mmCIF file of C-alpha atoms and ligand atoms in Angstrom:
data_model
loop_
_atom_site.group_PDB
_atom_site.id
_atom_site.type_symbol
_atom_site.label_atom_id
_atom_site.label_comp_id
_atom_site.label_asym_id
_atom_site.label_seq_id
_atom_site.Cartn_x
_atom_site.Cartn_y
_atom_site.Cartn_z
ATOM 1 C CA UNK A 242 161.373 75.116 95.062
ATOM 2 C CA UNK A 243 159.101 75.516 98.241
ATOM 3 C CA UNK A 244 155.530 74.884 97.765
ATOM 4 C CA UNK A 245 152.786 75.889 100.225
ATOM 5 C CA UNK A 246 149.199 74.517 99.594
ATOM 6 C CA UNK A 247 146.793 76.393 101.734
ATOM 7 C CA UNK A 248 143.400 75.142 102.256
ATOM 8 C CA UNK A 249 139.653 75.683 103.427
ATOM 9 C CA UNK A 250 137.748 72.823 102.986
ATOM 10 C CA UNK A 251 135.313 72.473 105.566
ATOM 11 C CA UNK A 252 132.967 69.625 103.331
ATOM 12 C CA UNK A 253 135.829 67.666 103.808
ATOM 13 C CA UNK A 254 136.016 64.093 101.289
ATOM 14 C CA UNK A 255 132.971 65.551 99.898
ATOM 15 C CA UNK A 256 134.540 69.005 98.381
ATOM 16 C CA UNK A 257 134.776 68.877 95.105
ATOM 17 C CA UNK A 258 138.199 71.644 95.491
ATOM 18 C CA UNK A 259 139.433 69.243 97.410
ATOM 19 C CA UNK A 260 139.535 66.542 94.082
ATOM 20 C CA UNK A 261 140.941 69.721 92.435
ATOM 21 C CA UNK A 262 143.948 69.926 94.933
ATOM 22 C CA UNK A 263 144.453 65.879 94.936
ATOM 23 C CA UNK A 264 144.990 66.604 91.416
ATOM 24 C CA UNK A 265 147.897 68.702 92.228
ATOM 25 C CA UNK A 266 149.501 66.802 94.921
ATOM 26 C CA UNK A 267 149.348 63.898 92.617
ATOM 27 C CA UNK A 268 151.030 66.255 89.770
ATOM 28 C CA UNK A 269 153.626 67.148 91.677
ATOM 29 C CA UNK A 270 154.811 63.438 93.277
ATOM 30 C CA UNK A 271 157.394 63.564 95.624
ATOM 31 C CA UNK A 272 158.100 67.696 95.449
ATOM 32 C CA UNK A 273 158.060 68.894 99.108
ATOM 33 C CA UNK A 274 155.135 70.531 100.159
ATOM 34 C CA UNK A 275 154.004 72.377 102.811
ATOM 35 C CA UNK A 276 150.474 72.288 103.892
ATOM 36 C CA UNK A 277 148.488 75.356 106.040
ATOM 37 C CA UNK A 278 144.767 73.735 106.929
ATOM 38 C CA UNK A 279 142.880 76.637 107.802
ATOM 39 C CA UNK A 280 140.297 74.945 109.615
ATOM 40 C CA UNK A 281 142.289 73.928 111.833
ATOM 41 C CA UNK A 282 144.963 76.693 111.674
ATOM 42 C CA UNK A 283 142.401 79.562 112.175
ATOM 43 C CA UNK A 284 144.065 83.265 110.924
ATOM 44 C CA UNK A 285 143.841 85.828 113.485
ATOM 45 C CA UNK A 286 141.416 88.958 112.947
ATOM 46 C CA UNK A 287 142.324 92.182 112.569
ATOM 47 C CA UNK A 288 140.509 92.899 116.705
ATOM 48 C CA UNK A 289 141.301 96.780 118.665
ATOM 49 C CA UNK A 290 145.293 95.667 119.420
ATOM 50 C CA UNK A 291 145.952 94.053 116.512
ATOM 51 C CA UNK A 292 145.436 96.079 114.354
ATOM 52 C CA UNK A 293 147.220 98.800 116.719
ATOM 53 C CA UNK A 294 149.722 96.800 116.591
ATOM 54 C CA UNK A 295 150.183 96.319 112.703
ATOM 55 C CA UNK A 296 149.927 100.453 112.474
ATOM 56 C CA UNK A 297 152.247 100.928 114.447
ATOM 57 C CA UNK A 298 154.588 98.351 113.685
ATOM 58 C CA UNK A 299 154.373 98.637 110.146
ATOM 59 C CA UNK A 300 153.168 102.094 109.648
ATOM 60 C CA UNK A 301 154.874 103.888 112.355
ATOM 61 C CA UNK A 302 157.943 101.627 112.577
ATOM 62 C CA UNK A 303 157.205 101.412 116.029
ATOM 63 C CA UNK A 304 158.700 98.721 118.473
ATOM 64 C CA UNK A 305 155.669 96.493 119.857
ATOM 65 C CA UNK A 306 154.996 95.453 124.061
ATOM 66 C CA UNK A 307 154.571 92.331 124.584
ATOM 67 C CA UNK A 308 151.277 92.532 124.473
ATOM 68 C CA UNK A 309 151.118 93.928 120.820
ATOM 69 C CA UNK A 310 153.353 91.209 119.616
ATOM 70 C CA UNK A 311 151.322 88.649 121.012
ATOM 71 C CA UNK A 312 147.997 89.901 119.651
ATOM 72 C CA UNK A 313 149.620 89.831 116.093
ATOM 73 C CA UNK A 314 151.722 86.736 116.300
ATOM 74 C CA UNK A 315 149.949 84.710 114.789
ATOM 75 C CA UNK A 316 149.735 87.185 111.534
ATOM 76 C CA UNK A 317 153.510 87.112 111.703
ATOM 77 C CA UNK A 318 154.006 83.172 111.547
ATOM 78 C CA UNK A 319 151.232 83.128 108.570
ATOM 79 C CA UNK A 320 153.409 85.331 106.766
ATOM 80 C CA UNK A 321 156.491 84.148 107.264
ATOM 81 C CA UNK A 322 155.297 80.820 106.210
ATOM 82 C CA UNK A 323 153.777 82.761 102.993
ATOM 83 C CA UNK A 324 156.922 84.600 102.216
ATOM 84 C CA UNK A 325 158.838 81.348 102.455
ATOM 85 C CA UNK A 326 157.094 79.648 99.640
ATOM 86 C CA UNK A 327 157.780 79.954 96.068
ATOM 87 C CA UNK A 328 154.586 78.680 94.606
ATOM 88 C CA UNK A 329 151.307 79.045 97.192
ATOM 89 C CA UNK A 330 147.927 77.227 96.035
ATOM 90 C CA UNK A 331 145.405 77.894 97.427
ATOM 91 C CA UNK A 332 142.119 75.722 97.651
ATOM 92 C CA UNK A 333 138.517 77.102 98.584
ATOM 93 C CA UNK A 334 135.052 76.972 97.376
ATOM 94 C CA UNK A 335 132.811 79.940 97.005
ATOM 95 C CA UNK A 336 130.685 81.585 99.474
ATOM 96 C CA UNK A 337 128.074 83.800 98.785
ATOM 97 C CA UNK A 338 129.697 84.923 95.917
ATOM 98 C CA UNK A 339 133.234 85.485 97.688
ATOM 99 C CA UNK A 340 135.761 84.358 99.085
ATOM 100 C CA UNK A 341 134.615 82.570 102.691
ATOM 101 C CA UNK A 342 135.199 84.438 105.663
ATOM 102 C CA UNK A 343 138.016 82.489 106.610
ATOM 103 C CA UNK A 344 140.278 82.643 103.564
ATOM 104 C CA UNK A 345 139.708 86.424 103.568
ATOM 105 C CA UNK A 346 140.884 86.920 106.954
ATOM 106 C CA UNK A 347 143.827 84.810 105.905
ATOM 107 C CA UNK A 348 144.540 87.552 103.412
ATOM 108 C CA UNK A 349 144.193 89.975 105.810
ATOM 109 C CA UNK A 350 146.836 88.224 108.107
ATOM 110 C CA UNK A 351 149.413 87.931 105.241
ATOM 111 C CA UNK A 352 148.831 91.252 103.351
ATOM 112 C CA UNK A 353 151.249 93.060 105.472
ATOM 113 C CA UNK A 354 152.851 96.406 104.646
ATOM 114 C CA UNK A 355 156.234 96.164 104.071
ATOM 115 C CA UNK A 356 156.072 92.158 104.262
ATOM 116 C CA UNK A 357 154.785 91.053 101.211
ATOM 117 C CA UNK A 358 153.782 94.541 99.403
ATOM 118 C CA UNK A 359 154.483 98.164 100.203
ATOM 119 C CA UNK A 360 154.355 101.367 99.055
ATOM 120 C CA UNK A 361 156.848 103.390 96.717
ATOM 121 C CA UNK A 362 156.659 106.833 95.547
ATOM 122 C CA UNK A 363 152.684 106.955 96.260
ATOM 123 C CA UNK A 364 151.905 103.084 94.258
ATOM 124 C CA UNK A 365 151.540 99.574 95.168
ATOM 125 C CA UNK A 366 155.004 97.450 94.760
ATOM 126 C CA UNK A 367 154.431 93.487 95.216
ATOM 127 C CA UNK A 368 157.419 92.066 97.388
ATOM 128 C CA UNK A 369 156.696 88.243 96.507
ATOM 129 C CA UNK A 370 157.903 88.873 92.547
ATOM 130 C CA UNK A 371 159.141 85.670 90.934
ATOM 131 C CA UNK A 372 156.756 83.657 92.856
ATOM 132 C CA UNK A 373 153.660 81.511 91.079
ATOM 133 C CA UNK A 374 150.315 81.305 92.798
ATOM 134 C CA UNK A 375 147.732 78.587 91.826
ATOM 135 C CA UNK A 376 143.711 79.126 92.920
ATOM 136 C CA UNK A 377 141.611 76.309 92.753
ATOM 137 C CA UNK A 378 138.201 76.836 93.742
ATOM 138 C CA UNK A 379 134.820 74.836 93.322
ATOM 139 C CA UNK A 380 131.190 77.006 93.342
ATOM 140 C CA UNK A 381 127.361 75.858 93.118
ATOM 141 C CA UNK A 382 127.181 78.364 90.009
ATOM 142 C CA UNK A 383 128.574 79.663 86.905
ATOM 143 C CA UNK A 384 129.559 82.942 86.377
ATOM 144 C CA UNK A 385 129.302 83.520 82.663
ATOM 145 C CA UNK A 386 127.422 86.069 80.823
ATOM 146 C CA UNK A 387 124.917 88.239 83.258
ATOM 147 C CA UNK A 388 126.479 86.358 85.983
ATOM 148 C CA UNK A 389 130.163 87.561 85.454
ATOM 149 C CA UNK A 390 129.659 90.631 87.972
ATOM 150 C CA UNK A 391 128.388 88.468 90.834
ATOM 151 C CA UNK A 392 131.766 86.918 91.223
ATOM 152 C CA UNK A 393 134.107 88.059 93.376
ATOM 153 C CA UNK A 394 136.136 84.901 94.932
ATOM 154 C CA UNK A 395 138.839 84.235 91.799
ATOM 155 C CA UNK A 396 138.734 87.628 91.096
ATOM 156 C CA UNK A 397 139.336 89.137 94.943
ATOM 157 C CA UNK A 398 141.694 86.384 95.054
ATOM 158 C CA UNK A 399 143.730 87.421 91.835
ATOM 159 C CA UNK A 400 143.493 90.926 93.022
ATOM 160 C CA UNK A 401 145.907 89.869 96.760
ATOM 161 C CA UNK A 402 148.135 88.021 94.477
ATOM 162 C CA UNK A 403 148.736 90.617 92.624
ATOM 163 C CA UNK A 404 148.886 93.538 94.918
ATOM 164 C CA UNK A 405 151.826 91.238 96.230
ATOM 165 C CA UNK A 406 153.488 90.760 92.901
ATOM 166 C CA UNK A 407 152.948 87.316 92.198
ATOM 167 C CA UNK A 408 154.573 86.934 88.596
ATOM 168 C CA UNK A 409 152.054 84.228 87.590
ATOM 169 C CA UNK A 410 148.494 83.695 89.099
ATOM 170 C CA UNK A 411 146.302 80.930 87.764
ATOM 171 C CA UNK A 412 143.109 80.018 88.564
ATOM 172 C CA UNK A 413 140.936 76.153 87.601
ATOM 173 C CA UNK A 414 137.956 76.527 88.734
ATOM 174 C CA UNK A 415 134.995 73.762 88.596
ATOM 175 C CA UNK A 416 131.915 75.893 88.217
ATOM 176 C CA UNK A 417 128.602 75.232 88.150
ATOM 177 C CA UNK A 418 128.481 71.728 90.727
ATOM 178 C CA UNK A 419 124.807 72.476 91.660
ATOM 179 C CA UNK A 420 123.703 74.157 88.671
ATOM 180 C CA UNK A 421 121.974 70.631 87.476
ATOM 181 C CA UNK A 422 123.736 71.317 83.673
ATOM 182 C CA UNK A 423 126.659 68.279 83.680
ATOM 183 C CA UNK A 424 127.368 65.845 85.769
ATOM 184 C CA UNK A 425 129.901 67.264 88.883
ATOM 185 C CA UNK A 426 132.399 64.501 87.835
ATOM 186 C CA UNK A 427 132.935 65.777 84.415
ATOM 187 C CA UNK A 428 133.138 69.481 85.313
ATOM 188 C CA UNK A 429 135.873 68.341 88.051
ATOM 189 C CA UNK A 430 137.632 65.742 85.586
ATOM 190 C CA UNK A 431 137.819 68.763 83.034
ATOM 191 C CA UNK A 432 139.425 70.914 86.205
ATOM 192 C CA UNK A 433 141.628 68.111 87.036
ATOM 193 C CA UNK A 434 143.233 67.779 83.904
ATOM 194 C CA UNK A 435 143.778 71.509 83.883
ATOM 195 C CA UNK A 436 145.290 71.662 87.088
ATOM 196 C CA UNK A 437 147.541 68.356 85.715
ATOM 197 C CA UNK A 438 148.563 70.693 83.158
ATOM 198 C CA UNK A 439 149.798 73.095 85.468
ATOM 199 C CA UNK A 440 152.000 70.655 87.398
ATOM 200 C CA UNK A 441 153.618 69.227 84.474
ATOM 201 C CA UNK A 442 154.238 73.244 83.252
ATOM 202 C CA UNK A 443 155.724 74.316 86.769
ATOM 203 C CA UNK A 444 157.569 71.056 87.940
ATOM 204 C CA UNK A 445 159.313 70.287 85.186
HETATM 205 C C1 LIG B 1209 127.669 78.710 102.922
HETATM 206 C C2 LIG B 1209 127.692 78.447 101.454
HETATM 207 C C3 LIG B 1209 127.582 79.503 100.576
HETATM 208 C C4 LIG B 1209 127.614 79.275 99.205
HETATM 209 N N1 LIG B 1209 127.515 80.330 98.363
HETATM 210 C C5 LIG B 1209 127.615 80.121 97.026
HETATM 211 C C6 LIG B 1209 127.571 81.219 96.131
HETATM 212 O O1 LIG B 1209 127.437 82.364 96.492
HETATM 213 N N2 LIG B 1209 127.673 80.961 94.811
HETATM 214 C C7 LIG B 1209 127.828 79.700 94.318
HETATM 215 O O2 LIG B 1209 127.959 79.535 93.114
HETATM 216 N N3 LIG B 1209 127.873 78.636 95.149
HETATM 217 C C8 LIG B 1209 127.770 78.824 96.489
HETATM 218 N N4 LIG B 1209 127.808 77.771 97.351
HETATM 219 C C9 LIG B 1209 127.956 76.422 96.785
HETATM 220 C C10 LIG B 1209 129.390 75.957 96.821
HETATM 221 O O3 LIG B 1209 130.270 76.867 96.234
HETATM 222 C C11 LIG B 1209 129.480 74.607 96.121
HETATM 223 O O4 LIG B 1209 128.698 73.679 96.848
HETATM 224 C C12 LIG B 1209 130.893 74.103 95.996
HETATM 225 O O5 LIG B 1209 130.875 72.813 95.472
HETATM 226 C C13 LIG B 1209 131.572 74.117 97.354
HETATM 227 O O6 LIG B 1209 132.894 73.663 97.215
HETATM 228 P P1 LIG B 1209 133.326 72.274 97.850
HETATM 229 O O7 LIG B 1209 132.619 71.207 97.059
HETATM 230 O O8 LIG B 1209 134.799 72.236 97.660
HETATM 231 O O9 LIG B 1209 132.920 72.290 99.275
HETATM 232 C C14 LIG B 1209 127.758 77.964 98.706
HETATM 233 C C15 LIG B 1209 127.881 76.906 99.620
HETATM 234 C C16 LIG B 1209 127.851 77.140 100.973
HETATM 235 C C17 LIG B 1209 127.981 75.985 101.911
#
């Protein structure tokens, strides 16, 4: 079972999702696992001939140049690294209510027609059925009650996993770190032990 832990952390030892994915790698002991740092890894954009390049490639069924292949090769080694995987975790706080820039354009690099989803008689089909995705993600608030509607990071998240088929998405969360209501290490203890729970469920 391939694992692929992909991460944006750029508070570094100080990110509280960061304790969240320690939690896992400690879950999981000596299961390989391969790791995708996307601040140092940084997803290409969608730019003028790379995103030619994807509609023609994947729309048209067109063969690329050279220089169309280059502009979205870095896309293509994302998602072959994506596709490979059986369980994917991903690890990001929130940002202004979303998902940060970075981790969205990393969606955008892997959400590839006819890679990981497609289309079938006029609907969505997922192409990465079977496989388990895990989001772990840290935010200053808490998005409860009146709140609910401002999120949109676990939720846009849940949304890609699904449009790819992902047979079981899960999400710990450690909300509220600046919202002055408990103390940060007991909301990410709580998280940690939920994300424990997860490892023990999946690597049995
Ligand atoms: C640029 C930036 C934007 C943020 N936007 C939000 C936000 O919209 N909502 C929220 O609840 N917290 C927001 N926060 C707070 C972080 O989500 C919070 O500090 C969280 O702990 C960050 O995760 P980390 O500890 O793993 O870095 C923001 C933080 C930064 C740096």
């Amino acid at each position: 079972m391939k694992t692929l832990m992909v991460t944006y952390l750029p508070r570094g030892e100080r990110s509280y999702t960061k304790k969240l994915a320690d939690a896992f790698l400690e879950g999981i002991k000596n299961q390989p696992i391969e790791s995708l740092d996307l601040l140092k890894d940084i997803p290409g954009f969608f730019m003028e001939t790379s995103l030619e390049a994807y509609i023609q490639r994947n729309y048209m069924g067109q063969k690329l140049d050279a220089v169309h292949q280059k502009a979205i090769a870095t896309m293509d080694r994302m998602t072959a690294q994506f596709k490979g995987a059986d369980i994917v975790v991903l690890a990001t706080p929130m940002h202004n209510f979303s998902l940060p820039g970075c981790v969205k354009t990393y969606f955008d690099s892997i959400l590839l027609k006819s890679e990981t989803w497609d289309i079938q008689d006029g609907k969505f089909i997922g192409l990465m059925t079977g496989k388990k995705a895990l989001i772990l993600l840290a935010s200053g608030g808490i998005y409860e009650g009146p709140m609910a509607s401002w999120e949109h990071a676990v939720s846009l998240a849940r949304v890609e996993f699904q449009l790819m088929g992902f047979s079981d998405i899960r999400a710990v969360t450690a909300s509220g770190m600046n919202a002055g209501k408990r103390q940060p290490e007991e909301i990410v203890a709580e998280a940690q032990e939920k994300v424990r729970a997860i490892t023990r469920e999946w690597y049995k």
